[in-house]
PDB file of N, CA and C in Angstrom:
ATOM      1  N   MET E   1     -10.142   0.210  -4.715  1.00  0.00           N
ATOM      2  CA  MET E   1     -10.055   1.688  -5.238  1.00  0.00           C
ATOM      3  C   MET E   1      -8.897   1.792  -3.762  1.00  0.00           C
ATOM      4  N   ILE E   2      -9.468   1.637  -2.723  1.00  0.00           N
ATOM      5  CA  ILE E   2      -8.630   1.665  -1.810  1.00  0.00           C
ATOM      6  C   ILE E   2      -6.831   1.674  -1.538  1.00  0.00           C
ATOM      7  N   ALA E   3      -6.619   0.092  -2.224  1.00  0.00           N
ATOM      8  CA  ALA E   3      -5.413  -0.161  -2.599  1.00  0.00           C
ATOM      9  C   ALA E   3      -4.685   0.332  -3.667  1.00  0.00           C
ATOM     10  N   GLU E   4      -5.326   0.861  -4.576  1.00  0.00           N
ATOM     11  CA  GLU E   4      -4.790   2.087  -5.583  1.00  0.00           C
ATOM     12  C   GLU E   4      -3.941   3.147  -4.743  1.00  0.00           C
ATOM     13  N   ASN E   5      -5.332   3.637  -4.034  1.00  0.00           N
ATOM     14  CA  ASN E   5      -4.946   4.805  -3.107  1.00  0.00           C
ATOM     15  C   ASN E   5      -3.449   4.657  -2.144  1.00  0.00           C
ATOM     16  N   VAL E   6      -3.619   3.939  -1.835  1.00  0.00           N
ATOM     17  CA  VAL E   6      -2.445   3.667  -0.555  1.00  0.00           C
ATOM     18  C   VAL E   6      -1.152   3.213  -1.889  1.00  0.00           C
ATOM     19  N   TYR E   7      -1.339   2.882  -2.681  1.00  0.00           N
ATOM     20  CA  TYR E   7      -0.238   2.499  -3.845  1.00  0.00           C
ATOM     21  C   TYR E   7       0.378   3.748  -4.174  1.00  0.00           C
ATOM     22  N   VAL E   8      -0.445   4.661  -4.404  1.00  0.00           N
ATOM     23  CA  VAL E   8      -0.289   6.287  -5.207  1.00  0.00           C
ATOM     24  C   VAL E   8       0.458   6.957  -3.973  1.00  0.00           C
ATOM     25  N   ALA E   9       0.160   6.546  -3.014  1.00  0.00           N
ATOM     26  CA  ALA E   9       0.459   7.845  -1.970  1.00  0.00           C
ATOM     27  C   ALA E   9       1.860   7.473  -1.127  1.00  0.00           C
ATOM     28  N   PHE E  10       1.756   6.283  -1.044  1.00  0.00           N
ATOM     29  CA  PHE E  10       3.083   5.453  -0.859  1.00  0.00           C
ATOM     30  C   PHE E  10       4.070   5.874  -2.003  1.00  0.00           C
ATOM     31  N   CYS E  11       3.683   5.507  -2.846  1.00  0.00           N
ATOM     32  CA  CYS E  11       4.833   6.210  -4.327  1.00  0.00           C
ATOM     33  C   CYS E  11       5.657   7.766  -4.200  1.00  0.00           C
ATOM     34  N   GLN E  12       4.246   8.390  -3.689  1.00  0.00           N
ATOM     35  CA  GLN E  12       4.362   9.728  -3.852  1.00  0.00           C
ATOM     36  C   GLN E  12       5.888  10.791  -3.023  1.00  0.00           C
ATOM     37  N   GLN E  13       5.783   9.134  -1.419  1.00  0.00           N
ATOM     38  CA  GLN E  13       6.323   9.855  -0.894  1.00  0.00           C
ATOM     39  C   GLN E  13       7.583   8.823  -0.609  1.00  0.00           C
ATOM     40  N   ALA E  14       7.897   7.797  -1.300  1.00  0.00           N
ATOM     41  CA  ALA E  14       8.427   6.918  -0.900  1.00  0.00           C
ATOM     42  C   ALA E  14      10.251   7.052  -1.512  1.00  0.00           C
ATOM     43  N   THR E  15      10.959   6.561  -1.279  1.00  0.00           N
ATOM     44  CA  THR E  15      12.547   6.303  -1.536  1.00  0.00           C
ATOM     45  C   THR E  15      12.428   5.271  -2.204  1.00  0.00           C
ATOM     46  N   MET E  16      12.623   5.576  -3.395  1.00  0.00           N
ATOM     47  CA  MET E  16      12.553   3.502  -4.037  1.00  0.00           C
ATOM     48  C   MET E  16      13.069   3.807  -5.794  1.00  0.00           C
ATOM     49  N   PRO E  17      13.518   3.067  -6.187  1.00  0.00           N
ATOM     50  CA  PRO E  17      13.843   2.940  -8.009  1.00  0.00           C
ATOM     51  C   PRO E  17      12.635   2.813  -8.085  1.00  0.00           C
ATOM     52  N   ALA E  18      12.513   2.975  -9.880  1.00  0.00           N
ATOM     53  CA  ALA E  18      11.705   3.281 -10.654  1.00  0.00           C
ATOM     54  C   ALA E  18      11.519   1.687 -11.261  1.00  0.00           C
ATOM     55  N   HIS E  19      10.721   0.807 -10.696  1.00  0.00           N
ATOM     56  CA  HIS E  19      10.507  -0.610 -10.702  1.00  0.00           C
ATOM     57  C   HIS E  19       9.354  -0.646 -11.483  1.00  0.00           C
ATOM     58  N   ARG E  20       8.701   0.099 -12.706  1.00  0.00           N
ATOM     59  CA  ARG E  20       7.177  -0.437 -12.800  1.00  0.00           C
ATOM     60  C   ARG E  20       7.008  -1.224 -13.019  1.00  0.00           C
ATOM     61  N   LEU E  21       7.376  -2.614 -13.935  1.00  0.00           N
ATOM     62  CA  LEU E  21       7.048  -4.022 -13.942  1.00  0.00           C
ATOM     63  C   LEU E  21       6.322  -4.094 -12.140  1.00  0.00           C
ATOM     64  N   GLU E  22       6.914  -4.004 -11.397  1.00  0.00           N
ATOM     65  CA  GLU E  22       6.390  -4.134 -10.006  1.00  0.00           C
ATOM     66  C   GLU E  22       4.580  -3.668  -9.561  1.00  0.00           C
ATOM     67  N   GLU E  23       4.384  -3.028 -10.273  1.00  0.00           N
ATOM     68  CA  GLU E  23       2.826  -2.316  -9.786  1.00  0.00           C
ATOM     69  C   GLU E  23       2.468  -3.075  -9.884  1.00  0.00           C
ATOM     70  N   GLN E  24       2.409  -4.056 -10.759  1.00  0.00           N
ATOM     71  CA  GLN E  24       0.779  -4.762 -10.684  1.00  0.00           C
ATOM     72  C   GLN E  24       0.835  -6.074  -9.535  1.00  0.00           C
ATOM     73  N   THR E  25       2.315  -6.323  -9.196  1.00  0.00           N
ATOM     74  CA  THR E  25       2.433  -6.948  -8.400  1.00  0.00           C
ATOM     75  C   THR E  25       1.898  -6.695  -6.876  1.00  0.00           C
ATOM     76  N   ILE E  26       2.412  -5.630  -6.515  1.00  0.00           N
ATOM     77  CA  ILE E  26       2.275  -5.038  -5.528  1.00  0.00           C
ATOM     78  C   ILE E  26       1.019  -4.342  -5.416  1.00  0.00           C
ATOM     79  N   LEU E  27       0.305  -3.897  -6.410  1.00  0.00           N
ATOM     80  CA  LEU E  27      -1.368  -3.510  -6.369  1.00  0.00           C
ATOM     81  C   LEU E  27      -1.937  -4.843  -5.790  1.00  0.00           C
ATOM     82  N   THR E  28      -1.761  -5.880  -6.366  1.00  0.00           N
ATOM     83  CA  THR E  28      -2.123  -7.255  -5.864  1.00  0.00           C
ATOM     84  C   THR E  28      -2.313  -7.750  -4.812  1.00  0.00           C
ATOM     85  N   ARG E  29      -1.174  -7.520  -4.188  1.00  0.00           N
ATOM     86  CA  ARG E  29      -0.729  -7.515  -2.703  1.00  0.00           C
ATOM     87  C   ARG E  29      -1.389  -7.108  -1.710  1.00  0.00           C
ATOM     88  N   LEU E  30      -1.637  -5.674  -2.135  1.00  0.00           N
ATOM     89  CA  LEU E  30      -2.454  -4.841  -1.245  1.00  0.00           C
ATOM     90  C   LEU E  30      -3.689  -4.925  -1.235  1.00  0.00           C
ATOM     91  N   VAL E  31      -4.189  -5.541  -2.309  1.00  0.00           N
ATOM     92  CA  VAL E  31      -5.485  -5.934  -2.632  1.00  0.00           C
ATOM     93  C   VAL E  31      -6.455  -7.280  -1.845  1.00  0.00           C
ATOM     94  N   GLU E  32      -5.150  -8.074  -1.780  1.00  0.00           N
ATOM     95  CA  GLU E  32      -5.295  -9.107  -0.840  1.00  0.00           C
ATOM     96  C   GLU E  32      -5.074  -8.602   0.307  1.00  0.00           C
ATOM     97  N   ALA E  33      -4.260  -8.216   0.674  1.00  0.00           N
ATOM     98  CA  ALA E  33      -4.160  -8.112   2.233  1.00  0.00           C
ATOM     99  C   ALA E  33      -5.595  -6.932   2.718  1.00  0.00           C
ATOM    100  N   ILE E  34      -6.064  -6.266   1.759  1.00  0.00           N
ATOM    101  CA  ILE E  34      -7.389  -5.223   2.201  1.00  0.00           C
ATOM    102  C   ILE E  34      -8.348  -6.115   2.219  1.00  0.00           C
ATOM    103  N   ARG E  35      -8.681  -6.381   1.086  1.00  0.00           N
ATOM    104  CA  ARG E  35     -10.099  -6.899   0.711  1.00  0.00           C
ATOM    105  C   ARG E  35     -11.044  -7.720   1.591  1.00  0.00           C
ATOM    106  N   PRO E  36      -9.913  -8.529   2.480  1.00  0.00           N
ATOM    107  CA  PRO E  36     -10.750  -9.391   3.899  1.00  0.00           C
ATOM    108  C   PRO E  36     -11.451  -8.117   5.029  1.00  0.00           C
ATOM    109  N   ARG E  37     -10.751  -7.181   5.467  1.00  0.00           N
ATOM    110  CA  ARG E  37     -10.628  -6.107   6.015  1.00  0.00           C
ATOM    111  C   ARG E  37     -11.677  -5.116   5.409  1.00  0.00           C
ATOM    112  N   ILE E  38     -12.331  -5.385   4.308  1.00  0.00           N
ATOM    113  CA  ILE E  38     -13.368  -4.356   4.023  1.00  0.00           C
ATOM    114  C   ILE E  38     -14.428  -4.558   4.873  1.00  0.00           C
ATOM    115  N   GLY E  39     -15.443  -3.661   5.327  1.00  0.00           N
ATOM    116  CA  GLY E  39     -16.594  -3.512   6.214  1.00  0.00           C
ATOM    117  C   GLY E  39     -15.939  -4.011   7.927  1.00  0.00           C
ATOM    118  N   SER E  40     -15.046  -3.738   7.808  1.00  0.00           N
ATOM    119  CA  SER E  40     -14.136  -4.142  10.154  1.00  0.00           C
ATOM    120  C   SER E  40     -14.025  -2.659   9.962  1.00  0.00           C
ATOM    121  N   SER E  41     -13.468  -2.562  11.104  1.00  0.00           N
ATOM    122  CA  SER E  41     -12.669  -1.562  11.115  1.00  0.00           C
ATOM    123  C   SER E  41     -11.599  -0.746  10.759  1.00  0.00           C
ATOM    124  N   PRO E  42     -11.698   0.671  10.396  1.00  0.00           N
ATOM    125  CA  PRO E  42     -10.998   1.535   9.354  1.00  0.00           C
ATOM    126  C   PRO E  42      -9.286   1.007  10.075  1.00  0.00           C
ATOM    127  N   GLY E  43      -9.415   0.418  11.409  1.00  0.00           N
ATOM    128  CA  GLY E  43      -7.799   0.583  11.772  1.00  0.00           C
ATOM    129  C   GLY E  43      -7.322  -0.775  11.358  1.00  0.00           C
ATOM    130  N   ALA E  44      -8.205  -2.140  11.062  1.00  0.00           N
ATOM    131  CA  ALA E  44      -7.822  -3.030  10.547  1.00  0.00           C
ATOM    132  C   ALA E  44      -7.416  -3.158   8.973  1.00  0.00           C
ATOM    133  N   ILE E  45      -7.944  -2.317   8.274  1.00  0.00           N
ATOM    134  CA  ILE E  45      -7.489  -1.879   7.103  1.00  0.00           C
ATOM    135  C   ILE E  45      -6.381  -1.125   7.026  1.00  0.00           C
ATOM    136  N   VAL E  46      -5.814  -0.474   7.727  1.00  0.00           N
ATOM    137  CA  VAL E  46      -4.554   0.526   7.750  1.00  0.00           C
ATOM    138  C   VAL E  46      -3.777  -0.783   8.140  1.00  0.00           C
ATOM    139  N   GLU E  47      -4.167  -1.603   9.433  1.00  0.00           N
ATOM    140  CA  GLU E  47      -2.893  -2.314   9.618  1.00  0.00           C
ATOM    141  C   GLU E  47      -2.613  -3.189   8.755  1.00  0.00           C
ATOM    142  N   ALA E  48      -3.777  -4.099   7.304  1.00  0.00           N
ATOM    143  CA  ALA E  48      -3.178  -4.642   6.708  1.00  0.00           C
ATOM    144  C   ALA E  48      -2.659  -3.873   5.684  1.00  0.00           C
ATOM    145  N   ALA E  49      -2.875  -2.909   5.220  1.00  0.00           N
ATOM    146  CA  ALA E  49      -2.296  -1.951   4.144  1.00  0.00           C
ATOM    147  C   ALA E  49      -0.633  -1.696   4.450  1.00  0.00           C
ATOM    148  N   ASN E  50      -0.627  -1.574   5.789  1.00  0.00           N
ATOM    149  CA  ASN E  50       1.003  -1.314   6.050  1.00  0.00           C
ATOM    150  C   ASN E  50       1.664  -2.837   6.464  1.00  0.00           C
ATOM    151  N   ALA E  51       0.838  -4.219   6.618  1.00  0.00           N
ATOM    152  CA  ALA E  51       1.541  -5.249   6.378  1.00  0.00           C
ATOM    153  C   ALA E  51       2.355  -5.173   4.903  1.00  0.00           C
ATOM    154  N   ALA E  52       1.504  -5.083   4.132  1.00  0.00           N
ATOM    155  CA  ALA E  52       1.646  -5.219   2.714  1.00  0.00           C
ATOM    156  C   ALA E  52       2.897  -4.546   2.664  1.00  0.00           C
ATOM    157  N   LEU E  53       2.734  -3.171   2.732  1.00  0.00           N
ATOM    158  CA  LEU E  53       3.784  -2.648   2.706  1.00  0.00           C
ATOM    159  C   LEU E  53       5.377  -2.672   3.417  1.00  0.00           C
ATOM    160  N   SER E  54       5.277  -3.278   4.171  1.00  0.00           N
ATOM    161  CA  SER E  54       6.112  -3.678   4.857  1.00  0.00           C
ATOM    162  C   SER E  54       7.179  -4.629   4.474  1.00  0.00           C
ATOM    163  N   ALA E  55       5.857  -5.605   3.739  1.00  0.00           N
ATOM    164  CA  ALA E  55       6.303  -7.108   3.336  1.00  0.00           C
ATOM    165  C   ALA E  55       7.059  -6.472   1.795  1.00  0.00           C
ATOM    166  N   TRP E  56       6.850  -5.258   1.438  1.00  0.00           N
ATOM    167  CA  TRP E  56       7.539  -4.871   0.384  1.00  0.00           C
ATOM    168  C   TRP E  56       8.753  -4.491   0.626  1.00  0.00           C
ATOM    169  N   GLU E  57       8.857  -3.812   1.180  1.00  0.00           N
ATOM    170  CA  GLU E  57      10.270  -3.245   1.410  1.00  0.00           C
ATOM    171  C   GLU E  57      11.309  -3.809   2.530  1.00  0.00           C
ATOM    172  N   GLN E  58      10.556  -4.899   2.944  1.00  0.00           N
ATOM    173  CA  GLN E  58      11.628  -6.070   3.525  1.00  0.00           C
ATOM    174  C   GLN E  58      12.273  -7.139   2.193  1.00  0.00           C
ATOM    175  N   ARG E  59      11.503  -7.228   1.257  1.00  0.00           N
ATOM    176  CA  ARG E  59      11.588  -7.867   0.032  1.00  0.00           C
ATOM    177  C   ARG E  59      12.873  -7.044  -1.082  1.00  0.00           C
ATOM    178  N   ASP E  60      13.037  -5.865  -0.556  1.00  0.00           N
ATOM    179  CA  ASP E  60      13.485  -4.826  -1.992  1.00  0.00           C
ATOM    180  C   ASP E  60      13.875  -3.659  -0.677  1.00  0.00           C
ATOM    181  N   PRO E  61      15.158  -4.291  -0.345  1.00  0.00           N
ATOM    182  CA  PRO E  61      16.054  -3.211   0.578  1.00  0.00           C
ATOM    183  C   PRO E  61      15.840  -1.033  -0.001  1.00  0.00           C
ATOM    184  N   ASP E  62      15.947  -0.978  -1.326  1.00  0.00           N
ATOM    185  CA  ASP E  62      15.700   0.182  -1.736  1.00  0.00           C
ATOM    186  C   ASP E  62      14.618   0.639  -1.686  1.00  0.00           C
ATOM    187  N   VAL E  63      13.476   0.222  -1.095  1.00  0.00           N
ATOM    188  CA  VAL E  63      12.060   0.722  -0.881  1.00  0.00           C
ATOM    189  C   VAL E  63      11.911   1.180  -0.069  1.00  0.00           C
ATOM    190  N   ARG E  64      11.791   2.194   0.569  1.00  0.00           N
ATOM    191  CA  ARG E  64      11.164   2.870   1.491  1.00  0.00           C
ATOM    192  C   ARG E  64      10.302   4.074   1.933  1.00  0.00           C
ATOM    193  N   GLY E  65       9.018   3.592   2.586  1.00  0.00           N
ATOM    194  CA  GLY E  65       8.455   4.994   2.191  1.00  0.00           C
ATOM    195  C   GLY E  65       7.201   4.791   3.886  1.00  0.00           C
ATOM    196  N   PRO E  66       6.597   5.707   3.564  1.00  0.00           N
ATOM    197  CA  PRO E  66       5.559   6.005   4.457  1.00  0.00           C
ATOM    198  C   PRO E  66       4.392   5.127   5.024  1.00  0.00           C
ATOM    199  N   ARG E  67       3.552   5.314   5.803  1.00  0.00           N
ATOM    200  CA  ARG E  67       2.846   4.117   6.248  1.00  0.00           C
ATOM    201  C   ARG E  67       1.316   4.855   6.447  1.00  0.00           C
ATOM    202  N   VAL E  68       0.430   4.030   6.127  1.00  0.00           N
ATOM    203  CA  VAL E  68      -1.232   4.687   6.296  1.00  0.00           C
ATOM    204  C   VAL E  68      -1.451   5.115   7.531  1.00  0.00           C
ATOM    205  N   VAL E  69      -2.421   6.015   7.647  1.00  0.00           N
ATOM    206  CA  VAL E  69      -2.511   6.195   9.361  1.00  0.00           C
ATOM    207  C   VAL E  69      -3.889   6.277   9.323  1.00  0.00           C
ATOM    208  N   SER E  70      -4.961   6.319   8.074  1.00  0.00           N
ATOM    209  CA  SER E  70      -6.402   6.696   7.998  1.00  0.00           C
ATOM    210  C   SER E  70      -6.808   6.235   6.747  1.00  0.00           C
ATOM    211  N   VAL E  71      -7.914   5.868   6.948  1.00  0.00           N
ATOM    212  CA  VAL E  71      -8.320   5.068   5.434  1.00  0.00           C
ATOM    213  C   VAL E  71     -10.054   5.603   5.615  1.00  0.00           C
ATOM    214  N   ASN E  72     -10.398   5.827   4.524  1.00  0.00           N
ATOM    215  CA  ASN E  72     -12.071   6.342   4.844  1.00  0.00           C
ATOM    216  C   ASN E  72     -12.537   5.336   3.492  1.00  0.00           C
ATOM    217  N   GLN E  73     -13.703   4.207   4.301  1.00  0.00           N
ATOM    218  CA  GLN E  73     -14.014   3.176   3.370  1.00  0.00           C
ATOM    219  C   GLN E  73     -15.026   3.534   2.433  1.00  0.00           C
ATOM    220  N   ILE E  74     -15.577   5.023   2.276  1.00  0.00           N
ATOM    221  CA  ILE E  74     -16.427   5.256   1.898  1.00  0.00           C
ATOM    222  C   ILE E  74     -16.109   5.693   0.325  1.00  0.00           C
ATOM    223  N   ASP E  75     -15.134   6.808   0.482  1.00  0.00           N
ATOM    224  CA  ASP E  75     -14.649   7.552  -0.793  1.00  0.00           C
ATOM    225  C   ASP E  75     -13.352   6.610  -1.308  1.00  0.00           C
ATOM    226  N   GLY E  76     -12.653   5.703  -0.453  1.00  0.00           N
ATOM    227  CA  GLY E  76     -11.499   5.531  -0.525  1.00  0.00           C
ATOM    228  C   GLY E  76     -10.181   5.888  -0.235  1.00  0.00           C
ATOM    229  N   SER E  77     -10.423   7.143   0.227  1.00  0.00           N
ATOM    230  CA  SER E  77      -9.080   7.740   0.355  1.00  0.00           C
ATOM    231  C   SER E  77      -8.326   7.338   1.552  1.00  0.00           C
ATOM    232  N   VAL E  78      -6.974   7.866   1.271  1.00  0.00           N
ATOM    233  CA  VAL E  78      -5.928   7.504   2.677  1.00  0.00           C
ATOM    234  C   VAL E  78      -5.258   8.523   2.607  1.00  0.00           C
ATOM    235  N   ILE E  79      -4.821   8.862   4.240  1.00  0.00           N
ATOM    236  CA  ILE E  79      -3.603   9.250   4.607  1.00  0.00           C
ATOM    237  C   ILE E  79      -2.511   8.802   4.728  1.00  0.00           C
ATOM    238  N   VAL E  80      -1.051   8.897   4.204  1.00  0.00           N
ATOM    239  CA  VAL E  80       0.078   8.649   4.944  1.00  0.00           C
ATOM    240  C   VAL E  80       1.052   9.400   5.631  1.00  0.00           C
ATOM    241  N   VAL E  81       1.414   9.004   6.143  1.00  0.00           N
ATOM    242  CA  VAL E  81       2.887   9.525   6.960  1.00  0.00           C
ATOM    243  C   VAL E  81       3.628   8.766   6.701  1.00  0.00           C
TER     244      VAL E  81
END
């Protein structure tokens, strides 16, 4: 749920082309980055999510967006700026 919320929040504010086919790839990478951090500090999850977003931006120079600043592990909510 956290990975999906990160993706949705990022896309709502990002400057990016409409590549809907990449959605599953990006979600998978977010899950792979975040899953090992679940149960640790929220800061570790934020760092993992932002690393995945940065890797996406490095791969596609047309993608630019906000970063995660807060994660709630209980309800899966995220805040991006």
